[in-house]
Amino acid sequence: MRCLLALLLLPLACAALRTQSLSTSRLVGTADMPLLIVNASQVGQPLRLLTGPGGATTGLELSSVGDVTIPLRLGVGSGVGAAGWERLRVGSLQATGGTGMTIDLAGTDSSTGLRLQQIGASGSMHAGLVITSASNGLGTGIRIGGPPSSGRPSLGTGIDIYGGTGLRYNALTDGGATAVVIGATTPPRRGIDVTVAGTEHVGGMFRSNMLGTGIVGVSMSGSYTDPGHVPRVGVRGAALTNSAVAADITIGVLGESVRGGLGGSNTTSIGIDALAQSMGSNNGGLAIGLRASAQTSLQGRSAAIGVLVDVAPEQGLAFAARRGNVYLGSDTFDVPLADTFTNGIMVNRSVTRLYDARISGMLGLVAPTSRVFMRPYAQGQVVLEWPARPAKVGSGLRVAGVRADTMQLAWTGGGDGMNVVQMPFNIPLTVNTKEEEIVRIIADNGGSWLAGLNPGQHGVHVTIMVVQGILTIMNEGFAAAEQDRIITPTLDAIVLNAPGYASFWYDGADHRWRLIRVTP
């Protein structure tokens, strides 16, 4: 106590001398009260602690307003000393739950807890903040916020970066580690939200070598794991689910292009643009711009469609090939350029169904050793209405009627030639051809009479063969109906003896059968 009083009274005692001095090797406070060291000068002066040879080095200075300055280095912790290149070192923390420094911003709303400023060229080993581990791959450098029960409330924004390169990561070795992991424990609603601007700006640039994949986008249920690796892929999309929800839709890759407003002239909107180039001077193979396939399970009831196109007819075309030929399947003898298309074209004996087809060039029918080509009529428009499947083998296709520019086609004749008619003696009859091209006649040996044929349609050809007896073909036979009668070239009856035959053609203008060929 006496020592403390002496210190307090010393300035007063020496005021006239304007000097303050205390020489001792030890200052000890023994009273049960704080030990005070006071600079009570009339003009505010700092309080300095000097050390070193001759007391020439300032170790600590307290300004007249209470600011503390440590000119050299500060070590915090038992036995902790700062190195010569350091200003502050904190160490000797407790092994579990220890904290080196806590900055409490409670009660603030526009304050900064720690500021690093005026950072210069840092080189490759230094930075404004450097975090290292005890060994490679050990520990967490920065942890921001925490789960609800951790006692570390989350922030509105974890890191806010302006200018320069926002984040740079390099693996310890080529092809090692993962640069960024998001949502491994608790997934966020959005993993990354990127907005960019500027000349030739890009929202995300991802590069891999030819052993890897640039981008993999996966939407999958818990029944699946990540899809297997596929090398040499720029972008891969996968949608994997076991959902049994009715009318559910999964999409591996979705491309959209929407243009609204007033638009412009000669614009183009493309949902997915596919390009494949094989430009090697000695390269052999196939370049496929877009390849699609679809598969279904044999146990299910699904249908597989490789490509489904939906465009309103009044708005444009569902499919258009601007250049090049189109291959929809063929037999082995008509596969195009088979020697160079082994990776993509193969024999495909498929069926192509059309409702309307318009061909402005030639239509070819190709067989292994023969080809038949048909070219459309050069002038005007001709529409052919095709009939149903012919009922008889050997039927012929004919024009049954004409309506404006439409020709109605019909099957006639055909059959196996087994339409056999037995005719009585000397009684004129009209024979029903049953729409077959060949009718066999068994006539009476004493003579039978053919008055007419039916049914008759314009352009139909019928041949009758007399396999027995004698047949007389009547000219304008009175026993036949008007439209079933026959006109002979001589306008008189013609006699056929077995095995003679005669060919007839039905004239729709005169409503008569005309005898055009006779072999008596």
XYZ file of C-alpha atoms in Angstrom:
520
model
C 0.000 0.000 0.000
C 2.822 2.330 0.832
C 4.393 1.563 -2.550
C 1.203 2.442 -4.361
C 0.857 5.706 -2.439
C 4.393 6.507 -3.350
C 3.645 6.038 -7.014
C 0.599 8.253 -6.770
C 2.363 10.991 -4.881
C 5.505 10.853 -6.994
C 4.124 13.072 -9.786
C 3.133 15.741 -7.273
C 6.458 15.658 -5.567
C 8.326 16.042 -8.819
C 5.932 18.401 -10.605
C 8.293 21.291 -10.282
C 11.065 19.272 -11.807
C 8.832 18.103 -14.737
C 10.307 14.605 -14.435
C 8.947 11.225 -13.309
C 11.222 8.318 -12.389
C 10.990 4.979 -10.613
C 13.821 2.511 -10.486
C 12.990 -0.967 -9.229
C 13.225 -4.589 -10.290
C 9.850 -5.571 -8.976
C 6.433 -4.054 -8.474
C 4.084 -6.096 -6.305
C 0.625 -5.292 -5.066
C -0.148 -6.930 -1.707
C -3.440 -5.259 -0.769
C -6.814 -6.804 -1.509
C -7.598 -4.297 -4.234
C -6.610 -3.711 -7.845
C -3.061 -2.647 -8.572
C -3.186 0.729 -10.329
C -0.549 2.269 -12.538
C -1.665 5.798 -13.296
C -0.382 8.589 -15.523
C -2.129 11.609 -14.058
C -0.325 14.336 -15.978
C -2.211 17.590 -16.496
C -1.728 17.231 -20.253
C -2.804 13.771 -21.478
C 0.215 11.605 -22.017
C 0.485 7.911 -22.934
C 1.548 5.151 -20.608
C 4.395 3.114 -22.069
C 6.014 -0.150 -21.103
C 9.567 -0.219 -22.401
C 11.847 -3.203 -22.631
C 15.005 -4.337 -24.349
C 18.599 -3.203 -23.750
C 18.526 0.159 -22.044
C 14.718 0.212 -22.276
C 14.869 1.298 -25.910
C 12.052 -0.936 -27.209
C 8.382 -0.121 -26.683
C 6.481 -3.274 -25.801
C 3.091 -1.721 -24.971
C 1.598 1.759 -25.147
C -1.679 3.045 -23.711
C -2.694 6.383 -25.198
C -4.191 9.197 -23.140
C -7.646 8.088 -24.336
C -7.132 4.422 -23.485
C -6.116 2.993 -26.892
C -3.687 0.097 -26.670
C -0.806 -0.311 -29.140
C 1.524 -3.301 -29.310
C 4.226 -2.192 -31.757
C 5.755 -5.639 -32.277
C 4.217 -9.087 -31.751
C 1.525 -10.599 -29.530
C 1.252 -14.236 -28.495
C -1.985 -15.363 -26.853
C -1.977 -18.632 -24.947
C 0.247 -20.376 -22.480
C 3.758 -20.580 -23.861
C 2.660 -19.090 -27.190
C 4.975 -16.607 -28.814
C 4.574 -14.931 -32.179
C 7.255 -15.568 -34.790
C 9.356 -12.770 -36.173
C 7.139 -12.454 -39.284
C 3.918 -12.521 -37.259
C 2.054 -9.817 -35.393
C -0.408 -12.075 -33.548
C -0.426 -15.766 -32.693
C -3.183 -17.497 -30.742
C -2.503 -21.016 -29.515
C -2.602 -23.444 -26.635
C -6.375 -23.903 -27.022
C -8.227 -26.593 -25.120
C -8.339 -29.825 -27.074
C -12.142 -30.015 -27.312
C -14.525 -27.111 -27.811
C -11.815 -24.452 -27.657
C -12.079 -21.143 -29.518
C -9.111 -19.005 -30.513
C -11.014 -15.745 -31.039
C -14.685 -14.730 -30.807
C -16.055 -11.541 -32.367
C -19.535 -10.781 -31.044
C -21.688 -8.498 -33.224
C -24.727 -8.702 -30.996
C -26.818 -5.545 -31.170
C -25.334 -4.397 -34.493
C -26.916 -4.201 -37.909
C -24.296 -2.475 -40.085
C -20.981 -3.528 -38.598
C -18.042 -5.660 -39.698
C -16.559 -8.303 -37.428
C -13.243 -8.770 -39.259
C -11.871 -6.646 -42.106
C -8.947 -7.522 -44.369
C -8.037 -4.572 -46.581
C -5.444 -3.221 -48.988
C -4.405 -6.684 -50.107
C -1.610 -6.442 -52.626
C -0.118 -8.945 -55.021
C -0.291 -12.133 -52.976
C 1.747 -14.489 -55.160
C 0.976 -18.203 -55.091
C 1.545 -18.863 -51.372
C -0.049 -15.857 -49.654
C -3.501 -14.293 -49.500
C -5.653 -12.057 -47.362
C -6.697 -15.177 -45.443
C -4.769 -18.471 -45.565
C -6.207 -21.630 -43.979
C -4.120 -24.787 -43.711
C -4.624 -28.184 -42.096
C -2.456 -30.377 -39.912
C -2.285 -32.820 -42.845
C -3.796 -33.144 -46.320
C -7.510 -33.899 -46.327
C -8.066 -33.257 -42.609
C -10.623 -30.878 -41.058
C -12.938 -28.101 -42.284
C -11.529 -24.662 -43.122
C -14.658 -22.509 -42.889
C -18.019 -23.472 -41.470
C -20.897 -21.032 -41.883
C -24.103 -21.613 -39.937
C -25.306 -25.063 -39.007
C -28.296 -27.399 -38.621
C -31.238 -26.184 -36.506
C -30.033 -28.032 -33.376
C -26.358 -27.063 -33.663
C -26.561 -23.692 -31.914
C -25.126 -22.016 -35.012
C -28.020 -20.145 -36.695
C -27.681 -19.895 -40.460
C -26.992 -16.640 -42.267
C -28.965 -14.871 -44.924
C -25.883 -14.860 -47.170
C -22.894 -17.025 -46.322
C -20.359 -15.358 -48.637
C -20.874 -12.179 -50.686
C -18.202 -11.658 -53.369
C -17.799 -8.733 -55.772
C -15.315 -8.466 -58.627
C -12.424 -10.564 -59.856
C -12.668 -14.340 -59.710
C -15.311 -15.177 -57.138
C -14.058 -18.649 -56.271
C -11.052 -20.636 -57.470
C -10.489 -24.284 -56.569
C -7.588 -26.576 -57.459
C -7.313 -30.217 -56.476
C -4.234 -31.438 -54.653
C -3.544 -33.834 -57.552
C -4.974 -34.063 -61.070
C -8.297 -35.891 -61.069
C -8.623 -35.940 -57.273
C -11.254 -34.670 -54.802
C -14.556 -32.843 -55.365
C -14.537 -29.049 -55.802
C -18.010 -28.207 -54.450
C -20.564 -30.384 -52.656
C -24.033 -28.906 -52.169
C -26.831 -30.503 -50.174
C -25.113 -33.775 -49.262
C -26.798 -33.677 -45.826
C -29.749 -31.292 -46.237
C -30.516 -30.478 -49.910
C -31.455 -26.868 -50.790
C -34.289 -25.867 -53.096
C -31.802 -24.628 -55.702
C -28.224 -25.805 -55.864
C -26.809 -22.899 -57.898
C -28.585 -19.801 -59.220
C -26.441 -17.980 -61.802
C -27.120 -14.671 -63.552
C -24.537 -13.380 -66.039
C -24.148 -10.466 -68.439
C -21.570 -8.935 -70.729
C -20.077 -9.712 -74.118
C -20.250 -13.431 -74.978
C -21.330 -14.220 -71.423
C -21.923 -17.841 -70.403
C -23.973 -19.016 -67.425
C -21.825 -22.089 -66.839
C -18.773 -23.473 -68.621
C -17.915 -27.107 -67.806
C -15.003 -28.903 -69.418
C -13.760 -32.468 -69.260
C -11.245 -34.440 -71.259
C -12.314 -37.234 -73.610
C -12.440 -39.735 -70.754
C -15.180 -37.828 -68.971
C -18.551 -36.076 -69.193
C -19.007 -32.297 -69.203
C -22.400 -32.067 -67.456
C -24.629 -34.763 -65.935
C -28.154 -33.736 -64.975
C -30.119 -36.364 -63.036
C -33.693 -36.445 -61.750
C -34.259 -39.719 -59.928
C -36.185 -41.371 -57.131
C -34.627 -43.134 -54.154
C -34.893 -46.474 -55.963
C -31.944 -45.571 -58.192
C -28.305 -44.652 -57.853
C -26.375 -42.282 -60.081
C -26.182 -43.550 -63.674
C -22.980 -45.205 -64.801
C -20.212 -43.190 -66.345
C -20.210 -42.646 -70.112
C -17.039 -41.068 -71.561
C -16.842 -38.521 -74.377
C -20.210 -36.898 -73.575
C -20.746 -33.135 -73.425
C -24.164 -33.097 -71.734
C -26.010 -36.068 -70.271
C -29.537 -36.000 -68.873
C -31.259 -38.820 -67.017
C -34.715 -39.152 -65.419
C -35.055 -42.340 -63.361
C -38.163 -43.300 -61.406
C -40.315 -46.230 -60.295
C -43.360 -44.014 -59.870
C -46.732 -45.668 -60.477
C -48.617 -42.362 -60.700
C -51.059 -42.295 -63.625
C -50.174 -39.959 -66.514
C -46.728 -39.349 -64.982
C -44.093 -37.929 -67.369
C -40.315 -38.192 -67.050
C -37.991 -36.180 -69.308
C -34.272 -36.813 -69.613
C -33.408 -33.603 -71.499
C -35.866 -30.743 -72.110
C -35.194 -28.023 -74.652
C -37.473 -25.017 -75.133
C -37.313 -21.933 -77.317
C -40.077 -19.349 -76.843
C -40.339 -16.039 -78.676
C -43.052 -13.605 -77.583
C -43.893 -9.972 -78.045
C -43.964 -8.411 -81.504
C -41.150 -10.643 -82.764
C -39.091 -9.847 -85.834
C -38.748 -10.775 -89.478
C -37.104 -14.016 -90.607
C -36.523 -15.228 -87.045
C -35.735 -18.815 -86.060
C -36.573 -20.510 -82.762
C -34.966 -23.903 -82.139
C -35.811 -26.128 -79.176
C -32.843 -28.498 -79.582
C -30.094 -27.946 -82.173
C -28.091 -31.081 -82.971
C -24.901 -31.153 -85.052
C -22.455 -33.976 -85.702
C -19.309 -33.557 -87.800
C -16.791 -36.157 -88.921
C -14.056 -34.012 -90.463
C -10.938 -36.183 -90.111
C -9.101 -36.544 -93.411
C -8.665 -40.302 -92.930
C -11.692 -40.874 -90.730
C -14.141 -43.668 -91.497
C -17.453 -43.906 -89.711
C -20.776 -42.176 -89.308
C -21.886 -38.720 -88.147
C -25.375 -38.702 -86.596
C -26.940 -35.348 -85.776
C -29.712 -36.739 -83.566
C -30.248 -40.327 -82.438
C -33.325 -41.465 -80.509
C -34.448 -44.865 -79.287
C -37.290 -46.132 -77.110
C -37.847 -49.433 -75.309
C -40.633 -50.955 -73.250
C -40.859 -53.937 -70.959
C -42.409 -57.090 -72.353
C -44.401 -57.399 -69.131
C -45.959 -53.941 -69.480
C -48.522 -52.488 -71.836
C -46.531 -49.504 -73.057
C -45.809 -48.670 -76.677
C -42.404 -47.476 -77.864
C -42.045 -44.482 -80.198
C -38.557 -43.380 -81.167
C -39.513 -39.869 -82.320
C -42.901 -38.204 -81.784
C -43.525 -34.918 -83.587
C -46.541 -32.695 -82.936
C -47.254 -29.682 -85.179
C -50.643 -28.270 -86.139
C -51.153 -28.807 -89.921
C -52.087 -25.186 -90.489
C -48.869 -23.998 -88.780
C -46.240 -25.957 -90.664
C -44.609 -29.324 -91.227
C -44.135 -32.046 -88.638
C -40.975 -33.292 -90.357
C -38.809 -31.807 -93.123
C -35.518 -32.933 -94.661
C -33.871 -29.834 -96.156
C -31.145 -31.839 -97.860
C -30.292 -35.496 -98.276
C -32.236 -38.678 -98.843
C -34.526 -40.297 -96.295
C -34.256 -43.959 -95.299
C -37.248 -45.607 -93.595
C -36.258 -49.234 -94.074
C -35.645 -51.750 -96.859
C -34.641 -55.299 -97.614
C -31.023 -56.417 -97.824
C -30.650 -55.662 -101.526
C -31.651 -51.990 -101.204
C -29.817 -50.724 -98.092
C -28.162 -47.378 -99.011
C -24.354 -47.228 -98.862
C -24.155 -50.230 -96.558
C -20.351 -50.232 -96.512
C -20.161 -46.827 -94.772
C -23.322 -46.985 -92.652
C -22.481 -50.059 -90.586
C -22.702 -48.035 -87.357
C -26.168 -46.666 -87.986
C -28.045 -48.220 -90.946
C -29.161 -51.829 -91.032
C -31.785 -53.979 -92.739
C -35.197 -52.850 -91.539
C -38.215 -54.586 -93.051
C -40.595 -52.148 -91.420
C -43.986 -50.787 -92.497
C -44.505 -47.088 -93.142
C -48.118 -45.945 -92.784
C -49.384 -42.805 -94.501
C -52.765 -41.165 -94.847
C -51.973 -38.845 -97.741
C -48.802 -39.099 -99.834
C -47.658 -36.682 -102.543
C -44.772 -37.651 -104.840
C -43.436 -35.094 -107.284
C -40.691 -37.339 -108.652
C -40.631 -41.068 -109.335
C -42.048 -43.892 -107.267
C -39.911 -46.999 -107.463
C -40.735 -50.609 -106.629
C -37.479 -52.497 -106.108
C -36.916 -56.264 -106.162
C -33.598 -58.157 -105.970
C -33.226 -58.346 -109.757
C -35.730 -55.828 -111.119
C -37.017 -52.307 -110.598
C -40.237 -50.604 -111.644
C -40.552 -46.827 -111.583
C -43.677 -44.722 -111.961
C -43.656 -41.019 -112.727
C -46.664 -38.753 -112.034
C -48.722 -37.319 -114.882
C -46.954 -34.235 -116.191
C -49.955 -31.947 -116.615
C -52.776 -31.054 -114.285
C -53.806 -32.955 -111.199
C -55.008 -36.528 -111.120
C -56.340 -38.130 -107.941
C -56.662 -41.897 -107.786
C -59.094 -43.385 -105.292
C -57.804 -46.852 -104.483
C -60.201 -49.694 -103.720
C -59.951 -52.154 -100.858
C -57.967 -55.350 -101.009
C -58.974 -57.548 -104.000
C -61.080 -60.545 -103.144
C -59.549 -62.820 -105.791
C -56.064 -63.757 -106.882
C -55.233 -62.350 -110.300
C -57.659 -59.410 -110.074
C -56.902 -56.442 -112.295
C -56.986 -52.775 -111.303
C -59.146 -50.620 -113.537
C -60.685 -47.161 -113.650
C -64.297 -47.679 -112.633
C -65.360 -44.030 -112.786
C -64.176 -40.473 -113.256
C -65.300 -37.530 -111.133
C -63.686 -34.161 -111.952
C -59.926 -34.784 -111.422
C -60.528 -37.979 -109.412
C -60.360 -41.449 -110.918
C -62.036 -44.242 -108.990
C -60.106 -47.495 -109.253
C -61.678 -50.928 -108.803
C -60.540 -54.539 -108.837
C -61.995 -56.735 -111.553
C -61.599 -60.271 -112.772
C -59.055 -62.527 -111.225
C -59.870 -65.835 -109.620
C -58.533 -69.300 -110.385
C -60.507 -69.901 -113.621
C -62.767 -72.446 -111.950
C -66.016 -70.575 -112.611
C -67.685 -73.314 -114.669
C -71.132 -72.818 -116.239
C -73.101 -75.692 -117.785
C -75.558 -74.537 -120.453
C -78.675 -76.363 -121.712
C -79.562 -77.327 -125.277
C -80.955 -74.626 -127.531
C -82.049 -72.184 -124.770
C -80.530 -68.647 -124.903
C -79.040 -67.741 -121.488
C -77.263 -64.813 -119.809
C -74.154 -66.078 -117.972
C -73.109 -64.581 -114.626
C -69.337 -64.124 -114.719
C -69.105 -63.741 -110.900
C -66.656 -60.906 -111.657
C -63.965 -63.349 -112.758
C -61.838 -62.900 -115.854
C -62.208 -66.476 -117.102
C -65.440 -68.438 -117.353
C -65.466 -72.058 -118.479
C -68.525 -73.065 -120.557
C -69.794 -76.640 -120.834
C -72.116 -76.377 -123.808
C -74.524 -79.022 -125.072
C -73.206 -81.168 -127.899
C -76.348 -80.301 -129.819
C -75.701 -76.578 -129.372
C -76.185 -73.913 -126.674
C -76.920 -70.198 -127.030
C -75.139 -67.273 -125.178
C -77.452 -64.250 -125.110
C -75.443 -61.996 -122.718
C -73.079 -61.586 -119.773
C -73.439 -59.902 -116.376
C -72.543 -57.949 -114.387
C -71.169 -55.340 -116.764
C -68.928 -52.415 -115.764
C -66.991 -50.146 -118.040
C -63.570 -51.489 -118.973
C -64.074 -55.014 -117.633
C -62.513 -57.861 -119.648
C -63.930 -61.406 -119.603
C -62.806 -64.478 -121.507
C -65.100 -67.500 -121.980
C -63.619 -70.886 -122.816
C -65.745 -73.609 -124.405
C -64.444 -76.810 -122.872
C -67.223 -79.044 -124.342
C -69.938 -78.874 -127.004
C -70.938 -76.107 -129.376
C -71.687 -72.527 -128.280
C -73.364 -69.857 -130.404
C -72.719 -66.237 -129.370
C -75.791 -64.157 -130.239
C -75.539 -60.572 -131.526
C -77.978 -58.359 -129.553
C -79.512 -61.473 -128.011
C -83.188 -60.818 -127.350
C -83.253 -63.085 -124.304
C -80.750 -60.872 -122.392
C -81.359 -57.573 -120.662
C -80.360 -54.465 -122.611
C -77.209 -53.799 -120.553
C -76.094 -57.480 -120.719
C -76.258 -57.936 -124.480
C -73.301 -58.637 -126.805
C -72.291 -56.878 -130.030
C -70.215 -59.022 -132.402
C -67.869 -57.542 -135.043
C -70.001 -59.031 -137.857
C -73.277 -58.008 -136.145
C -74.264 -61.664 -136.522
C -74.040 -64.819 -134.445
C -70.635 -66.491 -134.039
C -70.191 -70.226 -133.364
C -67.496 -71.608 -131.027
C -66.523 -75.236 -130.920
C -64.607 -76.754 -128.030
C -61.846 -75.854 -127.222
C -62.490 -72.399 -128.673
C -62.553 -69.155 -126.635
C -63.740 -65.548 -126.984
C -62.734 -62.325 -125.176
C -65.191 -59.536 -124.360
C -64.830 -55.917 -123.212
C -67.663 -53.962 -121.641
C -68.375 -50.623 -123.299
C -69.877 -48.347 -120.646
C -70.860 -45.762 -123.245
C -73.143 -48.125 -125.192
C -73.864 -50.431 -122.239
C -72.903 -53.463 -124.291
C -70.334 -56.257 -124.208
C -68.123 -56.077 -127.298
C -66.564 -59.232 -128.701
C -62.934 -58.276 -129.352
C -61.255 -61.636 -129.994
C -62.420 -65.077 -131.154
C -60.602 -68.387 -131.533
C -63.169 -70.817 -132.993
